Coordinates of C-alpha atoms in Angstrom, one line a residue:
X11 CA -45.8 53.5 -2.6
X12 CA -43.0 50.9 -2.3
X13 CA -40.9 49.6 0.7
X14 CA -38.0 47.0 1.8
X15 CA -38.4 45.2 5.1
X16 CA -35.7 42.8 6.5
X17 CA -35.9 40.0 9.0
X18 CA -33.1 37.7 9.9
X19 CA -34.1 34.0 11.0
X20 CA -32.2 32.6 13.6
X21 CA -32.3 28.6 12.7
X22 CA -29.2 27.8 15.4
X23 CA -31.4 25.4 16.8
X24 CA -32.2 23.6 14.0
X25 CA -28.8 24.0 12.4
X26 CA -27.8 22.2 15.5
X27 CA -30.1 19.2 15.4
X28 CA -29.4 18.9 11.6
X29 CA -25.9 18.4 12.3
X30 CA -26.4 15.7 14.9
X31 CA -29.0 14.0 13.0
X32 CA -26.9 14.3 9.9
X33 CA -23.5 13.3 11.5
X34 CA -22.4 15.6 9.0
X35 CA -18.5 16.5 10.6
X36 CA -17.6 12.5 11.6
X37 CA -16.2 11.7 8.0
X38 CA -17.0 7.6 7.3
X39 CA -14.1 5.5 8.5
X40 CA -14.8 1.5 7.8
X41 CA -11.2 0.7 9.3
X42 CA -11.1 -2.8 7.7
X43 CA -11.8 -2.1 4.1
X44 CA -9.8 1.6 4.8
X45 CA -6.5 -0.5 5.6
X46 CA -6.9 -3.2 2.8
X47 CA -7.6 0.4 0.4
X48 CA -4.6 2.0 2.0
X49 CA -2.2 -1.2 1.1
X50 CA -3.4 -1.3 -2.1
X51 CA -2.8 2.4 -3.3
X52 CA 0.5 2.3 -1.5
X53 CA 1.5 -1.1 -3.3
X54 CA 3.5 0.9 -5.6
X55 CA 5.3 2.5 -3.0
X56 CA 6.0 -0.8 -1.4
X57 CA 7.4 -2.4 -4.1
X58 CA 9.9 0.6 -4.8
X59 CA 11.0 0.0 -1.3
X60 CA 11.2 -3.5 -1.7
X61 CA 13.1 -2.7 -4.6
X62 CA 15.7 -0.5 -3.4
X63 CA 16.6 -2.7 -0.2
X64 CA 16.9 -5.5 -2.2
X65 CA 19.1 -3.6 -4.9
X66 CA 21.1 -2.4 -1.9
X67 CA 22.0 -5.7 -0.3
X68 CA 23.0 -7.0 -3.3
X69 CA 25.7 -3.6 -3.8
X70 CA 26.5 -4.1 -0.1
X71 CA 27.3 -7.7 -0.6
X72 CA 29.1 -7.1 -3.6
X73 CA 31.5 -4.2 -2.1
X74 CA 32.0 -6.0 0.8
X75 CA 33.0 -9.5 -0.4
X76 CA 36.4 -7.8 -0.7
X77 CA 36.8 -7.0 2.9
X78 CA 39.4 -9.6 4.6
X79 CA 38.4 -12.2 6.7
X80 CA 37.6 -11.2 10.2
X81 CA 35.9 -7.8 9.0
X82 CA 34.2 -9.2 6.6
X83 CA 32.5 -11.7 9.2
X84 CA 31.5 -8.2 11.2
X85 CA 29.8 -6.9 8.7
X86 CA 27.7 -9.7 7.2
X87 CA 26.6 -9.8 10.8
X88 CA 25.6 -6.3 10.9
X89 CA 23.9 -6.5 7.6
X90 CA 21.8 -9.1 8.5
X91 CA 21.0 -7.7 12.1
X92 CA 19.9 -4.5 10.1
X93 CA 18.0 -6.4 7.5
X94 CA 16.1 -8.6 10.4
X95 CA 15.5 -5.2 12.3
X96 CA 14.1 -3.3 8.9
X97 CA 11.8 -6.3 7.8
X98 CA 10.4 -6.5 11.5
X99 CA 9.7 -2.3 11.8
X100 CA 8.0 -2.3 8.3
X101 CA 6.0 -5.2 9.6
X102 CA 4.7 -3.8 12.8
X103 CA 4.4 -0.4 11.3
X104 CA 2.1 -1.5 8.4
X105 CA 0.7 -4.8 10.0
X106 CA -2.4 -2.9 12.8
X107 CA -5.5 -2.0 12.3
X108 CA -5.7 0.2 15.0
X109 CA -2.7 2.3 13.7
X110 CA -5.6 4.0 11.6
X111 CA -7.3 5.4 15.1
X112 CA -4.0 6.0 16.7
X113 CA -2.1 9.5 16.2
X114 CA 0.5 9.1 13.6
X115 CA 3.1 11.3 15.4
X116 CA 2.9 9.4 18.4
X117 CA 3.3 6.2 16.6
X118 CA 6.5 7.0 15.1
X119 CA 7.7 8.7 18.2
X120 CA 7.6 5.4 19.9
X121 CA 9.1 3.8 16.8
X122 CA 11.8 6.4 16.8
X123 CA 12.6 5.5 20.6
X124 CA 12.5 2.0 20.0
X125 CA 14.9 2.5 17.0
X126 CA 17.3 4.7 19.0
X127 CA 17.4 1.9 21.7
X128 CA 18.5 -1.3 19.0
X129 CA 21.0 1.1 17.6
X130 CA 22.2 1.3 21.1
X131 CA 22.3 -2.0 21.6
X132 CA 23.9 -2.7 17.8
X133 CA 26.7 -0.3 18.6
X134 CA 27.2 -2.8 22.0
X135 CA 27.3 -5.8 20.1
X136 CA 29.8 -4.4 17.4
X137 CA 31.9 -3.1 20.0
X138 CA 32.2 -6.5 21.9
X139 CA 32.8 -8.2 18.3
X140 CA 35.3 -5.4 17.7
X141 CA 37.2 -6.5 20.8
X142 CA 38.8 -9.3 19.7
X143 CA 40.0 -7.4 16.5
X144 CA 41.5 -4.7 18.4
X145 CA 43.4 -7.1 20.7
X146 CA 45.5 -8.1 18.0
X147 CA 47.5 -4.7 17.5
X148 CA 49.4 -5.4 21.3
X149 CA 50.1 -8.5 19.9
X150 CA 52.1 -7.2 16.6
X151 CA 53.9 -4.8 18.6
X152 CA 57.3 -5.1 17.8
X153 CA 56.9 -7.3 14.9
X154 CA 57.5 -4.8 11.7
X155 CA 56.6 -7.5 9.0
X156 CA 53.4 -8.6 10.8
X157 CA 52.2 -5.0 11.7
X158 CA 53.2 -3.9 8.3
X159 CA 51.0 -6.8 6.4
X160 CA 48.1 -6.3 9.0
X161 CA 48.4 -2.5 8.3
X162 CA 47.9 -3.1 4.5
X163 CA 44.9 -4.9 5.6
X164 CA 43.2 -2.4 7.5
X165 CA 44.2 0.3 4.9
X166 CA 42.4 -1.6 2.2
X167 CA 39.6 -2.6 4.3
X168 CA 39.3 1.4 5.0
X169 CA 39.3 1.9 1.3
X170 CA 36.6 -0.9 0.8
X171 CA 34.5 0.4 3.0
X172 CA 34.8 4.2 2.1
X173 CA 34.1 3.5 -1.3
X174 CA 30.7 1.2 -0.7
X175 CA 29.9 4.2 1.6
X176 CA 30.6 7.1 -0.9
X177 CA 28.7 5.2 -3.9
X178 CA 25.8 3.0 -1.8
X179 CA 24.4 5.0 1.2
X180 CA 23.3 8.3 1.3
X181 CA 25.9 9.6 3.3
X182 CA 25.8 13.6 2.7
X183 CA 22.0 13.7 3.8
X184 CA 22.7 11.9 7.0
X185 CA 26.3 12.2 8.1
X186 CA 27.6 15.4 6.1
X187 CA 31.4 15.8 6.0
X188 CA 32.3 13.0 8.0
X189 CA 33.2 10.4 5.1
X190 CA 35.8 13.1 4.0
X191 CA 37.3 13.4 7.3
X192 CA 37.9 9.5 7.4
X193 CA 39.0 9.3 4.2
X194 CA 42.2 12.1 5.6
X195 CA 42.7 9.5 8.3
X196 CA 43.6 6.9 5.9
X197 CA 45.5 8.9 4.1
X198 CA 47.5 10.0 7.0
X199 CA 47.6 6.1 8.0
X200 CA 48.5 5.1 4.5
X201 CA 51.3 8.1 4.8
X202 CA 52.6 6.3 8.1
X203 CA 53.1 3.3 6.4
X204 CA 55.2 4.7 3.9
X205 CA 57.5 6.1 6.0
X206 CA 57.5 2.4 7.9
X207 CA 55.9 3.7 10.6
X208 CA 53.7 0.8 11.0
X209 CA 52.2 0.5 14.8
X210 CA 51.2 4.3 14.3
X211 CA 49.8 3.5 10.9
X212 CA 48.3 0.2 12.1
X213 CA 46.5 1.9 15.1
X214 CA 45.2 4.7 13.0
X215 CA 44.4 2.3 10.1
X216 CA 42.2 0.0 12.6
X217 CA 40.8 3.0 14.4
X218 CA 39.7 4.8 10.6
X219 CA 38.0 1.5 9.4
X220 CA 36.2 0.8 12.9
X221 CA 34.9 4.4 12.7
X222 CA 34.0 3.8 8.9
X223 CA 32.1 0.7 10.0
X224 CA 30.3 3.1 13.0
X225 CA 29.6 5.4 10.2
X226 CA 27.7 2.9 8.0
X227 CA 26.1 1.5 10.6
X228 CA 24.7 5.4 11.6
X229 CA 24.0 6.0 8.2
X230 CA 21.6 2.6 7.4
X231 CA 19.8 3.7 11.1
X232 CA 19.3 7.2 10.1
X233 CA 18.1 6.1 6.3
X234 CA 15.8 3.2 8.1
X235 CA 14.3 5.9 10.1
X236 CA 13.7 8.1 7.1
X237 CA 12.4 5.1 5.5
X238 CA 10.2 4.4 8.0
X239 CA 8.8 8.1 8.6
X240 CA 8.3 7.9 4.8
X241 CA 6.6 5.3 5.2
X242 CA 3.6 6.3 7.9
X243 CA 3.7 9.6 6.1
X244 CA 2.7 8.3 3.1
X245 CA 0.0 5.8 4.7
X246 CA -1.4 8.4 6.4
X247 CA -1.6 10.6 3.7
X248 CA -3.4 8.3 1.4
X249 CA -5.8 7.2 4.3
X250 CA -7.1 10.8 3.5
X251 CA -7.1 10.6 -0.1
X252 CA -8.9 7.2 0.3
X253 CA -11.0 9.1 2.8
X254 CA -11.8 11.9 0.1
X255 CA -12.6 9.4 -2.2
X256 CA -15.0 8.0 0.6
X257 CA -16.6 10.9 1.3
X258 CA -17.0 13.5 -1.9
X259 CA -20.4 12.0 -2.4
X260 CA -22.4 11.0 0.5
X261 CA -26.2 10.3 1.0
X262 CA -28.6 12.6 2.7
X263 CA -30.1 11.0 5.3
X264 CA -34.3 11.7 6.2
X265 CA -36.0 12.2 9.4
X266 CA -35.8 8.7 10.2
X267 CA -32.0 8.1 10.0
X268 CA -32.4 6.4 6.5
X269 CA -31.1 7.4 3.1
X270 CA -33.1 9.5 1.3
X271 CA -33.5 8.3 -2.7
X272 CA -32.1 9.9 -5.2
X273 CA -30.7 12.8 -2.8
X274 CA -27.1 13.1 -2.5
X275 CA -24.6 15.4 -1.2
X276 CA -21.9 16.5 -3.4
X277 CA -19.3 17.8 -0.8
X278 CA -17.1 19.3 -3.4
X279 CA -20.0 21.6 -5.5
X280 CA -21.2 22.7 -1.9
X281 CA -18.0 23.6 -0.3
X282 CA -17.4 26.0 -3.7
X283 CA -14.3 24.2 -4.8
X284 CA -12.8 23.9 -1.3
X285 CA -12.6 20.0 -2.0
X286 CA -10.6 20.1 -5.0
X287 CA -8.4 22.4 -2.9
X288 CA -8.1 20.2 -0.3
X289 CA -7.4 17.0 -2.3
X290 CA -4.5 19.5 -4.2
X291 CA -2.9 20.2 -1.1
X292 CA -2.9 16.4 -0.1
X293 CA -1.1 15.5 -3.5
X294 CA 1.3 18.2 -2.8
X295 CA 2.4 16.3 0.7
X296 CA 2.3 13.0 -0.9
X297 CA 4.7 13.8 -3.5
X298 CA 6.9 15.0 -0.5
X299 CA 6.6 12.3 1.4
X300 CA 7.6 10.1 -1.5
X301 CA 10.5 12.1 -2.3
X302 CA 14.0 11.0 -1.2
X303 CA 14.8 14.6 -0.3
X304 CA 12.6 14.8 2.5
X305 CA 13.8 14.1 5.6
X306 CA 12.5 11.9 8.6
X307 CA 11.8 15.3 10.6
X308 CA 10.1 16.6 7.8
X309 CA 8.3 13.3 7.3
X310 CA 7.0 13.4 10.8
X311 CA 5.7 17.0 9.9
X312 CA 3.9 15.3 7.1
X313 CA 2.3 12.7 8.8
X314 CA 1.2 15.2 11.3
X315 CA -0.5 17.5 8.9
X316 CA -2.3 14.7 7.6
X317 CA -4.4 14.5 10.9
X318 CA -4.6 18.4 10.0
X319 CA -6.1 17.3 6.5
X320 CA -8.4 14.8 7.8
X321 CA -10.3 17.1 10.2
X322 CA -10.3 19.3 7.2
X323 CA -12.1 16.8 5.4
X324 CA -14.6 16.7 8.1
X325 CA -15.1 20.7 8.6
X326 CA -15.8 20.6 4.7
X327 CA -18.1 17.7 4.9
X328 CA -20.3 19.7 7.6
X329 CA -20.0 22.8 6.2
X330 CA -21.5 21.3 2.9
X331 CA -24.2 19.4 4.3
X332 CA -25.5 22.7 6.1
X333 CA -25.1 24.7 3.1
X334 CA -27.5 21.9 1.2
X335 CA -29.7 22.4 4.0
X336 CA -29.8 26.1 4.6
X337 CA -30.8 25.7 0.5
X338 CA -34.2 23.7 1.4
X339 CA -34.9 25.9 4.3
X340 CA -34.9 29.2 2.1
X341 CA -37.7 27.2 -0.5
X342 CA -39.5 26.2 2.8
X343 CA -38.9 30.0 4.1
X344 CA -40.2 31.6 1.0
X345 CA -43.4 29.3 0.9
X346 CA -44.1 30.0 4.6
X347 CA -44.2 33.7 3.3
X348 CA -46.0 33.2 0.1
X349 CA -48.7 31.3 1.9
X350 CA -49.5 33.8 4.6
X351 CA -49.2 36.6 1.7
X352 CA -51.6 34.7 0.3
X353 CA -53.7 34.3 3.5
X354 CA -53.7 38.0 4.6
X355 CA -53.2 39.6 0.9
X356 CA -54.7 37.4 -1.6
X357 CA -51.1 37.3 -3.3
X358 CA -50.2 34.2 -5.9
X359 CA -47.0 32.8 -6.6
X360 CA -46.1 33.8 -9.6
X361 CA -42.6 32.8 -10.2
X362 CA -39.4 31.5 -7.9
X363 CA -35.8 30.9 -8.9
X364 CA -32.3 30.6 -7.3
X365 CA -29.7 33.6 -8.0
X366 CA -28.2 32.2 -11.2
X367 CA -30.1 29.4 -11.0
X368 CA -27.3 28.3 -8.4
X369 CA -29.5 26.2 -6.0
X370 CA -26.2 27.2 -3.3
X371 CA -27.6 31.3 -3.7
X372 CA -30.2 33.4 -3.2
X373 CA -34.0 32.0 -3.2
X374 CA -36.3 34.7 -5.1
X375 CA -39.8 34.4 -5.0
X376 CA -42.6 36.8 -6.8
X377 CA -45.9 37.2 -5.9
X378 CA -48.7 39.3 -7.4
X379 CA -51.9 40.9 -6.7
X380 CA -55.0 41.0 -9.1
X381 CA -54.4 44.9 -8.6
X382 CA -50.9 44.6 -10.1
X383 CA -49.3 45.1 -7.1
X384 CA -45.8 43.1 -6.6
X385 CA -44.1 41.4 -3.7
X386 CA -40.4 40.1 -4.1
X387 CA -39.3 37.6 -1.3
X388 CA -35.9 37.1 -1.1
X389 CA -34.1 34.4 1.1
X390 CA -30.5 34.8 1.4
X391 CA -28.0 33.1 3.5
X392 CA -26.7 34.5 6.6
X393 CA -23.4 36.7 6.8
X394 CA -20.0 35.0 7.2
X395 CA -19.9 33.4 10.4
X396 CA -23.7 33.7 11.3
X397 CA -26.2 31.0 11.3
X398 CA -29.7 31.1 9.8
X399 CA -31.0 33.5 7.0
X400 CA -31.8 36.7 6.1
X401 CA -35.5 37.1 4.7
X402 CA -35.9 40.3 2.6
X403 CA -39.8 41.2 1.5
X404 CA -39.7 43.9 -1.4
X405 CA -42.7 45.4 -2.0
X406 CA -44.2 47.2 -5.3
X407 CA -47.2 48.9 -4.6
X408 CA -48.5 50.8 -7.3
X409 CA -52.0 52.1 -5.8
X410 CA -50.1 53.9 -3.1
X411 CA -50.2 52.4 0.4
X412 CA -49.4 53.5 3.1
X413 CA -46.1 52.8 4.8
X414 CA -47.8 51.3 7.7
X415 CA -50.2 49.1 6.1
X416 CA -46.6 47.6 4.5
X417 CA -44.8 47.3 7.6
X418 CA -48.1 45.4 9.4
X419 CA -47.4 42.7 6.3
X420 CA -44.3 42.5 6.8
X421 CA -44.8 42.2 10.6
X422 CA -47.6 39.6 10.1
X423 CA -44.9 37.4 8.2
X424 CA -42.7 37.8 10.8
X425 CA -45.3 36.3 13.3
X426 CA -46.4 33.7 10.8
X427 CA -42.5 32.4 11.0
X428 CA -42.3 32.5 14.6
X429 CA -45.3 30.4 15.0
X430 CA -43.9 28.2 12.0
X431 CA -41.1 27.5 14.6
X432 CA -38.6 29.9 12.9
X433 CA -37.3 32.3 15.5
X434 CA -36.6 35.7 14.0
X435 CA -35.2 39.0 15.0
X436 CA -37.2 42.0 15.0
X437 CA -37.9 43.5 11.6
X438 CA -36.1 46.3 9.8
X439 CA -36.4 48.9 7.2
X440 CA -34.2 49.1 4.5
X441 CA -33.8 53.1 3.3
X442 CA -35.0 53.8 -0.3
X443 CA -36.5 51.8 -2.5
X444 CA -36.6 48.4 -4.1
X445 CA -34.7 47.8 -7.7
X446 CA -36.9 47.5 -10.3
X447 CA -34.9 44.7 -11.8
X448 CA -35.6 42.6 -8.7
X449 CA -38.9 41.6 -9.8
X450 CA -37.6 39.9 -13.3
X451 CA -36.0 36.9 -12.2
X452 CA -35.4 35.8 -15.7
X453 CA -32.2 37.9 -15.1
X454 CA -30.9 34.6 -13.3
X455 CA -31.6 32.1 -16.4
X456 CA -28.7 32.1 -18.9
X457 CA -30.4 32.8 -22.4
X458 CA -33.3 34.2 -21.0
X459 CA -32.4 37.3 -19.6
X460 CA -34.5 40.6 -20.2
X461 CA -32.8 42.6 -23.0
X462 CA -32.7 46.8 -22.7
X463 CA -36.1 47.6 -23.7
X464 CA -37.9 44.9 -22.3
X465 CA -37.9 42.6 -24.9
X466 CA -36.1 39.4 -24.3

């Protein structure tokens, strides 16, 4: 008579203890070394940013060199303050090791608030600088010749500034449509000048230039905000990329807390390729962070997602480590069952194998008795969401053993596991008879599978 018995071995406390001992979920973060590694991996991004800023400064200087003296001085002062601001904010963003331990979104929000304050201060300074320029309109009232000359100067400066914005700054990204509207104002001022309405033309030309200058300042600040957010997002994502590399293979700790010689945890293998999936998700986000079309708001979201990806990495390391430990536990459980059956029934261990020779799968042991009877012990991972193992004892009794005797034997196995410190659930009887192929473990071994008819 043959039978199938099933026991759920509850290893919740064992898992908890092992997780604590291995510290699996905590990814390794050697902060000083990580900071150096992030800097090394972002050298190309930094070089590209520096080159773009240098090129923009050169084009700005070249384009604005044609301004009249008073506006040129105004724009040079603005450009100098913008460069100093950009350099300082980038330096602050990259210069502190504790940034690796802070929430990136919080850091970006703080920096954005600081940028808004500096933008307001810059505008106040410009308004003071402009006050001296705008006062000249009243002085020119009633003097057509001087008003006509001043109008031409402001119109020329307006054209220069509008061309500079159109060809050098990402105005459609940060201020769509504003440049076109100001160009229409310039055209109106020019028509007034052509008609001899110099006072109206002068006032509109001057105001339009100052609006263009304000637009330039606004775009420069928005682009600086985007670049800072891109730098932060890139750094945060490269940090996770570095952590993946650092943690893809980890040492396995023994009971004494020291690494076991020759034993490693391959996280991608034990997570069934989920680490590769995580790496691909990271690469996609890193590509977006390095794309100039990604907005500051999107960059901040990417920086926040970096923290989620790091948490996911910790979960995968934990999952992989527990699966590796569970695999060894399946062997230990099978050995314990084999010893029990040898003691109470004179069964001898004949063969063992993981399903498909894959240690992530169920573990199988075949035991044989001198009278020809066989028992297959199968230790399977618990269903998803549960901890522990499922133990199946398949009896192949060819000399007609009573159901009670099979059950008593399985119950003895359950009690032995309890005594060995493995809490178990109640013994369950499964319907039907064991599958005949379960005794043939060669079916798990490539090249050694049993062919139909019994020959191999």
